Amino acid sequence: MSASGGTRAIVAALLANLSIAVAKFVAFLFSGSSSMLAESVHSVADSGNQGLLLLGGKRAQREATPQHPFGFGRERYIYAFLVSIVLFSVGGMFALYEGYEKIKHPHELEHWYWPVGVLIFAIIAEGFSFRTAIKESNPLRGKKSWKDFIRHAKAPELPVVLLEDLGALVGLVLALVGVGLALLTGNGVWDGIGTLCIGILLILIALVLAAETKSLLLGEAAGAEVVQQIETAIVAGDTVTGIIHMRTLHLGPEELLVAAKIAVRHDGTATEIAAAINAAESRIREATPIARVIYLEPDIYSDYEAAKGPDPEATPGGPAAPPADH
């Protein structure tokens, strides 16, 4: 992910949500609309979430230490996961509670023009924020669908902002419908129903975010295209004859660990093999700049070991086959 692009989207969402939160809360004070209260809390939670994303990005830039030799890139995943928790609890659960209370104890809306005006303003502001997130995501998304982009993005910030903004826009429409029906029918229960719908929406988005960031926290491999680039770079030299097996792991959105056992010519000297490994590392870094940590282990390919199949305890292409009398 482009750090500047992600930051622009986060800042745009932060400014929009802060202004919207103030406007919604004022509308709630004048109208007593529970949808407005739920939406104002939602906007406050979203503002805090953007703050968490900015903090996570800042902390992830710290230099590696002896205790954390691979750096702090995964802090961005941790803070993105915290966003899903805040969205679930502060946003979704509060909206469900407020909606339930409004249905149980409905009352007529006062000064209806406040919530309607604020909702229209909020939809416009969130639309600009959503547009910024889409604009910053498109270069990274390429030809992928939005679903694939959100599911497979290694940088969490843009998917988080996209889902938050989408949820905010849909939630605003639900709030507008709830307020509108309450005004038309004179029954405040519709306001509570709109609030319940907002809560359900926020909880669903929070669960999606939690699932995706959990996968990143556990550790994801590089995408298929990146893996292909690395494999091509490794075998481009004369001394490396093939890849016995390889593992990749994202240490952060822009930091990749590459570990591979490579097949080398059996008649190569130690000097030649060392030079081949160094050259392969250089080719990997040139082809995939995010490959920051690379471990290459030379070996002689063995059909005997490879025949053991995908058993994780077997080492494909390990030492030569044992003598026949074994």
mmCIF file of C-alpha atoms in Angstrom:
data_model
loop_
_atom_site.group_PDB
_atom_site.id
_atom_site.type_symbol
_atom_site.label_atom_id
_atom_site.label_comp_id
_atom_site.label_asym_id
_atom_site.label_seq_id
_atom_site.Cartn_x
_atom_site.Cartn_y
_atom_site.Cartn_z
ATOM 1 C CA MET A 1 0.000 0.000 0.000
ATOM 2 C CA SER A 2 1.161 3.489 -0.709
ATOM 3 C CA ALA A 3 1.679 4.977 2.745
ATOM 4 C CA SER A 4 0.768 8.456 1.539
ATOM 5 C CA GLY A 5 -2.374 7.167 -0.180
ATOM 6 C CA GLY A 6 -3.521 5.325 2.917
ATOM 7 C CA THR A 7 -2.800 8.333 5.110
ATOM 8 C CA ARG A 8 -4.758 10.664 2.831
ATOM 9 C CA ALA A 9 -7.782 8.377 2.977
ATOM 10 C CA ILE A 10 -7.552 8.101 6.782
ATOM 11 C CA VAL A 11 -7.193 11.857 7.294
ATOM 12 C CA ALA A 12 -10.100 12.570 4.929
ATOM 13 C CA ALA A 13 -12.285 10.104 6.849
ATOM 14 C CA LEU A 14 -11.159 11.552 10.199
ATOM 15 C CA LEU A 15 -12.028 15.136 9.257
ATOM 16 C CA ALA A 16 -15.387 14.079 7.814
ATOM 17 C CA ASN A 17 -16.335 12.006 10.862
ATOM 18 C CA LEU A 18 -15.361 14.685 13.386
ATOM 19 C CA SER A 19 -17.500 17.312 11.669
ATOM 20 C CA ILE A 20 -20.372 14.867 11.215
ATOM 21 C CA ALA A 21 -20.226 13.707 14.849
ATOM 22 C CA VAL A 22 -20.633 17.277 16.118
ATOM 23 C CA ALA A 23 -23.517 17.961 13.731
ATOM 24 C CA LYS A 24 -25.313 14.710 14.619
ATOM 25 C CA PHE A 25 -25.009 15.279 18.344
ATOM 26 C CA VAL A 26 -26.444 18.789 18.021
ATOM 27 C CA ALA A 27 -29.323 17.331 15.997
ATOM 28 C CA PHE A 28 -29.934 14.721 18.714
ATOM 29 C CA LEU A 29 -30.083 17.409 21.430
ATOM 30 C CA PHE A 30 -32.714 19.370 19.494
ATOM 31 C CA SER A 31 -34.791 16.449 18.183
ATOM 32 C CA GLY A 32 -34.378 13.601 20.662
ATOM 33 C CA SER A 33 -33.900 11.167 17.739
ATOM 34 C CA SER A 34 -32.312 7.883 18.823
ATOM 35 C CA SER A 35 -31.088 7.357 15.255
ATOM 36 C CA MET A 36 -29.204 10.640 15.590
ATOM 37 C CA LEU A 37 -27.674 9.571 18.898
ATOM 38 C CA ALA A 38 -26.635 6.185 17.480
ATOM 39 C CA GLU A 39 -25.193 7.872 14.403
ATOM 40 C CA SER A 40 -23.315 10.462 16.475
ATOM 41 C CA VAL A 41 -21.745 7.678 18.582
ATOM 42 C CA HIS A 42 -20.973 5.829 15.341
ATOM 43 C CA SER A 43 -19.146 8.889 13.977
ATOM 44 C CA VAL A 44 -17.227 9.364 17.246
ATOM 45 C CA ALA A 45 -16.207 5.687 17.122
ATOM 46 C CA ASP A 46 -15.142 6.053 13.497
ATOM 47 C CA SER A 47 -13.056 9.111 14.394
ATOM 48 C CA GLY A 48 -11.345 7.115 17.125
ATOM 49 C CA ASN A 49 -10.790 4.281 14.666
ATOM 50 C CA GLN A 50 -9.022 6.581 12.224
ATOM 51 C CA GLY A 51 -6.872 7.784 15.116
ATOM 52 C CA LEU A 52 -5.989 4.160 15.892
ATOM 53 C CA LEU A 53 -4.985 3.530 12.260
ATOM 54 C CA LEU A 54 -2.735 6.607 12.229
ATOM 55 C CA LEU A 55 -1.171 5.561 15.550
ATOM 56 C CA GLY A 56 -0.592 2.025 14.290
ATOM 57 C CA GLY A 57 1.093 3.327 11.138
ATOM 58 C CA LYS A 58 3.366 5.533 13.225
ATOM 59 C CA ARG A 59 4.356 2.796 15.672
ATOM 60 C CA ALA A 60 5.000 0.319 12.857
ATOM 61 C CA GLN A 61 7.813 2.554 11.572
ATOM 62 C CA ARG A 62 10.001 1.915 14.618
ATOM 63 C CA GLU A 63 13.392 0.317 14.018
ATOM 64 C CA ALA A 64 13.927 -3.367 14.784
ATOM 65 C CA THR A 65 15.359 -4.232 18.200
ATOM 66 C CA PRO A 66 17.159 -7.323 19.554
ATOM 67 C CA GLN A 67 13.896 -8.358 21.198
ATOM 68 C CA HIS A 68 11.906 -7.708 17.991
ATOM 69 C CA PRO A 69 14.455 -8.472 15.253
ATOM 70 C CA PHE A 70 11.878 -8.392 12.449
ATOM 71 C CA GLY A 71 10.600 -4.942 13.377
ATOM 72 C CA PHE A 72 7.118 -3.739 14.256
ATOM 73 C CA GLY A 73 5.310 -3.847 10.907
ATOM 74 C CA ARG A 74 2.530 -6.038 12.309
ATOM 75 C CA GLU A 75 1.434 -3.273 14.688
ATOM 76 C CA ARG A 76 -0.645 -1.985 11.777
ATOM 77 C CA TYR A 77 -2.599 -5.254 11.892
ATOM 78 C CA ILE A 78 -3.061 -5.024 15.659
ATOM 79 C CA TYR A 79 -4.523 -1.534 15.497
ATOM 80 C CA ALA A 80 -6.762 -2.505 12.582
ATOM 81 C CA PHE A 81 -8.081 -5.379 14.710
ATOM 82 C CA LEU A 82 -8.755 -2.930 17.544
ATOM 83 C CA VAL A 83 -10.825 -0.911 15.070
ATOM 84 C CA SER A 84 -13.121 -3.893 14.526
ATOM 85 C CA ILE A 85 -13.569 -4.273 18.291
ATOM 86 C CA VAL A 86 -14.435 -0.578 18.727
ATOM 87 C CA LEU A 87 -16.840 -0.706 15.789
ATOM 88 C CA PHE A 88 -18.555 -3.794 17.234
ATOM 89 C CA SER A 89 -18.864 -2.571 20.825
ATOM 90 C CA VAL A 90 -19.093 1.221 20.739
ATOM 91 C CA GLY A 91 -20.874 1.410 17.389
ATOM 92 C CA GLY A 92 -22.945 -1.730 16.886
ATOM 93 C CA MET A 93 -23.869 -2.785 20.408
ATOM 94 C CA PHE A 94 -24.706 0.762 21.493
ATOM 95 C CA ALA A 95 -26.965 1.214 18.468
ATOM 96 C CA LEU A 96 -28.791 -2.039 19.272
ATOM 97 C CA TYR A 97 -29.328 -0.942 22.850
ATOM 98 C CA GLU A 98 -30.509 2.530 21.855
ATOM 99 C CA GLY A 99 -32.837 1.089 19.206
ATOM 100 C CA TYR A 100 -34.363 -1.328 21.705
ATOM 101 C CA GLU A 101 -34.965 1.478 24.202
ATOM 102 C CA LYS A 102 -36.550 3.653 21.501
ATOM 103 C CA ILE A 103 -38.931 0.881 20.435
ATOM 104 C CA LYS A 104 -39.805 0.116 24.047
ATOM 105 C CA HIS A 105 -40.337 3.793 24.945
ATOM 106 C CA PRO A 106 -41.096 5.669 21.705
ATOM 107 C CA HIS A 107 -41.666 9.419 21.639
ATOM 108 C CA GLU A 108 -42.408 11.897 18.904
ATOM 109 C CA LEU A 109 -39.504 13.668 17.208
ATOM 110 C CA GLU A 110 -39.041 17.345 17.949
ATOM 111 C CA HIS A 111 -37.607 19.902 15.521
ATOM 112 C CA TRP A 112 -37.514 17.321 12.725
ATOM 113 C CA TYR A 113 -35.589 19.633 10.401
ATOM 114 C CA TRP A 114 -32.452 19.229 12.533
ATOM 115 C CA PRO A 115 -31.957 15.488 12.005
ATOM 116 C CA VAL A 116 -33.024 15.657 8.361
ATOM 117 C CA GLY A 117 -30.652 18.528 7.607
ATOM 118 C CA VAL A 118 -27.750 16.930 9.448
ATOM 119 C CA LEU A 119 -28.297 13.577 7.747
ATOM 120 C CA ILE A 120 -28.191 15.192 4.317
ATOM 121 C CA PHE A 121 -25.000 17.061 5.283
ATOM 122 C CA ALA A 122 -23.491 13.854 6.657
ATOM 123 C CA ILE A 123 -24.282 11.887 3.498
ATOM 124 C CA ILE A 124 -22.492 14.539 1.416
ATOM 125 C CA ALA A 125 -19.443 14.600 3.745
ATOM 126 C CA GLU A 126 -19.218 10.805 3.944
ATOM 127 C CA GLY A 127 -19.578 10.664 0.171
ATOM 128 C CA PHE A 128 -16.471 12.819 -0.243
ATOM 129 C CA SER A 129 -14.579 10.636 2.258
ATOM 130 C CA PHE A 130 -15.708 7.453 0.480
ATOM 131 C CA ARG A 131 -14.694 8.942 -2.873
ATOM 132 C CA THR A 132 -11.212 9.680 -1.511
ATOM 133 C CA ALA A 133 -10.839 6.107 -0.229
ATOM 134 C CA ILE A 134 -11.935 4.699 -3.607
ATOM 135 C CA LYS A 135 -9.542 7.003 -5.479
ATOM 136 C CA GLU A 136 -6.589 5.966 -3.295
ATOM 137 C CA SER A 137 -7.502 2.263 -3.521
ATOM 138 C CA ASN A 138 -7.934 2.015 -7.293
ATOM 139 C CA PRO A 139 -4.204 2.023 -8.212
ATOM 140 C CA LEU A 140 -3.607 -0.834 -5.756
ATOM 141 C CA ARG A 141 -6.781 -2.702 -6.622
ATOM 142 C CA GLY A 142 -5.966 -2.895 -10.336
ATOM 143 C CA LYS A 143 -8.313 -5.345 -12.046
ATOM 144 C CA LYS A 144 -9.409 -7.057 -8.830
ATOM 145 C CA SER A 145 -12.998 -6.853 -7.690
ATOM 146 C CA TRP A 146 -13.658 -4.833 -4.546
ATOM 147 C CA LYS A 147 -14.384 -8.059 -2.682
ATOM 148 C CA ASP A 148 -11.025 -9.555 -3.664
ATOM 149 C CA PHE A 149 -9.212 -6.313 -2.861
ATOM 150 C CA ILE A 150 -10.625 -6.193 0.668
ATOM 151 C CA ARG A 151 -10.057 -9.904 1.246
ATOM 152 C CA HIS A 152 -6.479 -10.076 -0.044
ATOM 153 C CA ALA A 153 -5.025 -6.629 0.693
ATOM 154 C CA LYS A 154 -1.961 -6.907 2.931
ATOM 155 C CA ALA A 155 -2.238 -3.288 4.108
ATOM 156 C CA PRO A 156 -5.284 -2.983 6.394
ATOM 157 C CA GLU A 157 -5.876 0.778 6.319
ATOM 158 C CA LEU A 158 -7.637 1.255 2.995
ATOM 159 C CA PRO A 159 -9.981 -1.752 3.362
ATOM 160 C CA VAL A 160 -10.875 -0.554 6.864
ATOM 161 C CA VAL A 161 -11.646 2.987 5.681
ATOM 162 C CA LEU A 162 -13.602 1.675 2.685
ATOM 163 C CA LEU A 163 -15.805 -0.564 4.827
ATOM 164 C CA GLU A 164 -16.274 2.109 7.477
ATOM 165 C CA ASP A 165 -17.281 4.723 4.925
ATOM 166 C CA LEU A 166 -19.601 2.302 3.156
ATOM 167 C CA GLY A 167 -21.181 1.364 6.469
ATOM 168 C CA ALA A 168 -21.521 5.030 7.391
ATOM 169 C CA LEU A 169 -23.273 5.873 4.126
ATOM 170 C CA VAL A 170 -25.695 2.953 4.394
ATOM 171 C CA GLY A 171 -26.270 3.753 8.067
ATOM 172 C CA LEU A 172 -27.080 7.364 7.232
ATOM 173 C CA VAL A 173 -29.626 6.248 4.662
ATOM 174 C CA LEU A 174 -31.182 3.893 7.245
ATOM 175 C CA ALA A 175 -31.298 6.717 9.769
ATOM 176 C CA LEU A 176 -32.919 9.028 7.205
ATOM 177 C CA VAL A 177 -35.525 6.375 6.388
ATOM 178 C CA GLY A 178 -36.225 5.793 10.090
ATOM 179 C CA VAL A 179 -36.603 9.492 10.829
ATOM 180 C CA GLY A 180 -38.719 10.011 7.702
ATOM 181 C CA LEU A 181 -41.126 7.187 8.586
ATOM 182 C CA ALA A 182 -41.362 8.439 12.165
ATOM 183 C CA LEU A 183 -42.331 11.881 10.868
ATOM 184 C CA LEU A 184 -44.824 10.552 8.310
ATOM 185 C CA THR A 185 -46.568 8.166 10.701
ATOM 186 C CA GLY A 186 -46.104 10.123 13.915
ATOM 187 C CA ASN A 187 -44.804 6.876 15.445
ATOM 188 C CA GLY A 188 -41.339 7.066 17.030
ATOM 189 C CA VAL A 189 -40.976 3.278 16.814
ATOM 190 C CA TRP A 190 -39.719 3.690 13.239
ATOM 191 C CA ASP A 191 -36.822 5.738 14.550
ATOM 192 C CA GLY A 192 -35.926 2.856 16.861
ATOM 193 C CA ILE A 193 -36.197 0.326 14.022
ATOM 194 C CA GLY A 194 -33.816 2.434 11.946
ATOM 195 C CA THR A 195 -31.410 2.485 14.883
ATOM 196 C CA LEU A 196 -31.579 -1.323 15.213
ATOM 197 C CA CYS A 197 -30.784 -1.685 11.501
ATOM 198 C CA ILE A 198 -27.755 0.587 11.937
ATOM 199 C CA GLY A 199 -26.536 -1.569 14.837
ATOM 200 C CA ILE A 200 -26.881 -4.796 12.839
ATOM 201 C CA LEU A 201 -25.031 -3.219 9.907
ATOM 202 C CA LEU A 202 -22.132 -2.053 12.097
ATOM 203 C CA ILE A 203 -21.804 -5.448 13.765
ATOM 204 C CA LEU A 204 -21.666 -7.216 10.377
ATOM 205 C CA ILE A 205 -18.952 -4.842 9.136
ATOM 206 C CA ALA A 206 -17.032 -5.283 12.398
ATOM 207 C CA LEU A 207 -17.129 -9.078 12.011
ATOM 208 C CA VAL A 208 -15.808 -8.854 8.438
ATOM 209 C CA LEU A 209 -12.972 -6.568 9.558
ATOM 210 C CA ALA A 210 -12.149 -8.845 12.495
ATOM 211 C CA ALA A 211 -11.958 -11.922 10.256
ATOM 212 C CA GLU A 212 -9.685 -10.237 7.703
ATOM 213 C CA THR A 213 -7.320 -8.643 10.234
ATOM 214 C CA LYS A 214 -7.169 -11.872 12.239
ATOM 215 C CA SER A 215 -5.835 -13.627 9.147
ATOM 216 C CA LEU A 216 -3.189 -10.922 8.736
ATOM 217 C CA LEU A 217 -2.224 -11.174 12.406
ATOM 218 C CA LEU A 218 -1.771 -14.938 12.139
ATOM 219 C CA GLY A 219 0.579 -14.362 9.206
ATOM 220 C CA GLU A 220 -0.237 -14.483 5.515
ATOM 221 C CA ALA A 221 1.962 -15.568 2.640
ATOM 222 C CA ALA A 222 2.698 -13.322 -0.306
ATOM 223 C CA GLY A 223 0.162 -13.214 -3.114
ATOM 224 C CA ALA A 224 0.463 -15.611 -6.054
ATOM 225 C CA GLU A 225 1.860 -12.921 -8.358
ATOM 226 C CA VAL A 226 4.590 -11.966 -5.876
ATOM 227 C CA VAL A 227 5.467 -15.619 -5.252
ATOM 228 C CA GLN A 228 5.859 -16.121 -9.012
ATOM 229 C CA GLN A 229 8.183 -13.093 -9.213
ATOM 230 C CA ILE A 230 10.366 -14.484 -6.419
ATOM 231 C CA GLU A 231 10.532 -17.977 -7.919
ATOM 232 C CA THR A 232 11.515 -16.568 -11.308
ATOM 233 C CA ALA A 233 14.226 -14.432 -9.711
ATOM 234 C CA ILE A 234 15.717 -17.344 -7.755
ATOM 235 C CA VAL A 235 16.208 -19.660 -10.743
ATOM 236 C CA ALA A 236 17.367 -16.947 -13.151
ATOM 237 C CA GLY A 237 21.052 -17.740 -12.471
ATOM 238 C CA ASP A 238 23.134 -20.639 -13.779
ATOM 239 C CA THR A 239 24.035 -22.236 -10.452
ATOM 240 C CA VAL A 240 20.538 -22.534 -8.956
ATOM 241 C CA THR A 241 18.792 -25.365 -10.769
ATOM 242 C CA GLY A 242 15.430 -25.225 -9.014
ATOM 243 C CA ILE A 243 13.423 -24.505 -5.883
ATOM 244 C CA ILE A 244 12.913 -27.463 -3.572
ATOM 245 C CA HIS A 245 10.433 -25.616 -1.379
ATOM 246 C CA MET A 246 9.764 -22.037 -0.381
ATOM 247 C CA ARG A 247 7.812 -20.175 2.278
ATOM 248 C CA THR A 248 6.879 -16.492 2.387
ATOM 249 C CA LEU A 249 5.434 -14.504 5.283
ATOM 250 C CA HIS A 250 4.336 -10.886 5.588
ATOM 251 C CA LEU A 251 6.099 -9.285 8.555
ATOM 252 C CA GLY A 252 4.067 -6.187 7.741
ATOM 253 C CA PRO A 253 2.200 -4.784 4.756
ATOM 254 C CA GLU A 254 5.447 -3.756 3.061
ATOM 255 C CA GLU A 255 7.855 -6.261 4.628
ATOM 256 C CA LEU A 256 8.173 -9.803 3.372
ATOM 257 C CA LEU A 257 10.187 -12.737 4.713
ATOM 258 C CA VAL A 258 11.354 -15.260 2.115
ATOM 259 C CA ALA A 259 12.767 -18.636 3.165
ATOM 260 C CA ALA A 260 13.657 -21.229 0.529
ATOM 261 C CA LYS A 261 15.613 -24.415 0.074
ATOM 262 C CA ILE A 262 17.177 -24.204 -3.369
ATOM 263 C CA ALA A 263 18.729 -26.898 -5.521
ATOM 264 C CA VAL A 264 22.296 -26.158 -6.652
ATOM 265 C CA ARG A 265 24.697 -27.969 -8.967
ATOM 266 C CA HIS A 266 26.300 -30.889 -7.173
ATOM 267 C CA ASP A 267 29.758 -30.081 -8.524
ATOM 268 C CA GLY A 268 29.762 -26.439 -7.426
ATOM 269 C CA THR A 269 32.400 -25.240 -4.975
ATOM 270 C CA ALA A 270 31.498 -23.510 -1.717
ATOM 271 C CA THR A 271 32.592 -20.209 -3.202
ATOM 272 C CA GLU A 272 30.434 -20.693 -6.264
ATOM 273 C CA ILE A 273 27.392 -21.680 -4.188
ATOM 274 C CA ALA A 274 27.838 -18.695 -1.853
ATOM 275 C CA ALA A 275 28.080 -16.391 -4.865
ATOM 276 C CA ALA A 276 24.959 -17.983 -6.368
ATOM 277 C CA ILE A 277 23.005 -17.404 -3.143
ATOM 278 C CA ASN A 278 24.103 -13.764 -2.950
ATOM 279 C CA ALA A 279 23.151 -13.233 -6.581
ATOM 280 C CA ALA A 280 19.752 -14.861 -6.030
ATOM 281 C CA GLU A 281 19.103 -12.596 -3.036
ATOM 282 C CA SER A 282 19.939 -9.545 -5.137
ATOM 283 C CA ARG A 283 17.576 -10.688 -7.895
ATOM 284 C CA ILE A 284 14.776 -11.260 -5.365
ATOM 285 C CA ARG A 285 15.167 -7.770 -3.896
ATOM 286 C CA GLU A 286 15.224 -6.246 -7.357
ATOM 287 C CA ALA A 287 12.091 -8.118 -8.449
ATOM 288 C CA THR A 288 10.278 -7.726 -5.113
ATOM 289 C CA PRO A 289 11.499 -4.706 -3.129
ATOM 290 C CA ILE A 290 9.335 -5.581 -0.113
ATOM 291 C CA ALA A 291 11.371 -8.788 0.395
ATOM 292 C CA ARG A 292 13.379 -7.438 3.326
ATOM 293 C CA VAL A 293 14.412 -10.696 5.062
ATOM 294 C CA ILE A 294 15.700 -13.535 2.858
ATOM 295 C CA TYR A 295 17.040 -16.925 3.909
ATOM 296 C CA LEU A 296 18.240 -19.293 1.165
ATOM 297 C CA GLU A 297 19.489 -22.779 2.015
ATOM 298 C CA PRO A 298 21.411 -24.671 -0.688
ATOM 299 C CA ASP A 299 20.810 -28.378 -1.135
ATOM 300 C CA ILE A 300 21.135 -31.173 -3.688
ATOM 301 C CA TYR A 301 17.787 -32.206 -5.169
ATOM 302 C CA SER A 302 16.808 -35.766 -4.313
ATOM 303 C CA ASP A 303 14.077 -37.686 -6.116
ATOM 304 C CA TYR A 304 13.945 -40.017 -3.131
ATOM 305 C CA GLU A 305 13.087 -37.247 -0.676
ATOM 306 C CA ALA A 306 10.768 -35.496 -3.120
ATOM 307 C CA ALA A 307 8.804 -38.745 -3.505
ATOM 308 C CA LYS A 308 7.760 -38.489 0.134
ATOM 309 C CA GLY A 309 5.129 -35.990 -0.959
ATOM 310 C CA PRO A 310 3.712 -33.070 0.975
ATOM 311 C CA ASP A 311 4.254 -34.580 4.435
ATOM 312 C CA PRO A 312 5.125 -31.482 6.523
ATOM 313 C CA GLU A 313 7.629 -33.496 8.548
ATOM 314 C CA ALA A 314 9.462 -34.604 5.422
ATOM 315 C CA THR A 315 11.977 -32.346 3.724
ATOM 316 C CA PRO A 316 11.482 -32.488 -0.051
ATOM 317 C CA GLY A 317 14.743 -32.591 -1.897
ATOM 318 C CA GLY A 318 16.832 -33.231 1.178
ATOM 319 C CA PRO A 319 19.900 -35.468 1.435
ATOM 320 C CA ALA A 320 20.556 -38.165 -1.134
ATOM 321 C CA ALA A 321 18.814 -41.540 -0.779
ATOM 322 C CA PRO A 322 20.300 -43.870 1.841
ATOM 323 C CA PRO A 323 22.248 -46.926 0.704
ATOM 324 C CA ALA A 324 20.185 -49.935 -0.438
ATOM 325 C CA ASP A 325 21.161 -52.056 2.608
ATOM 326 C CA HIS A 326 19.413 -49.528 4.861
#
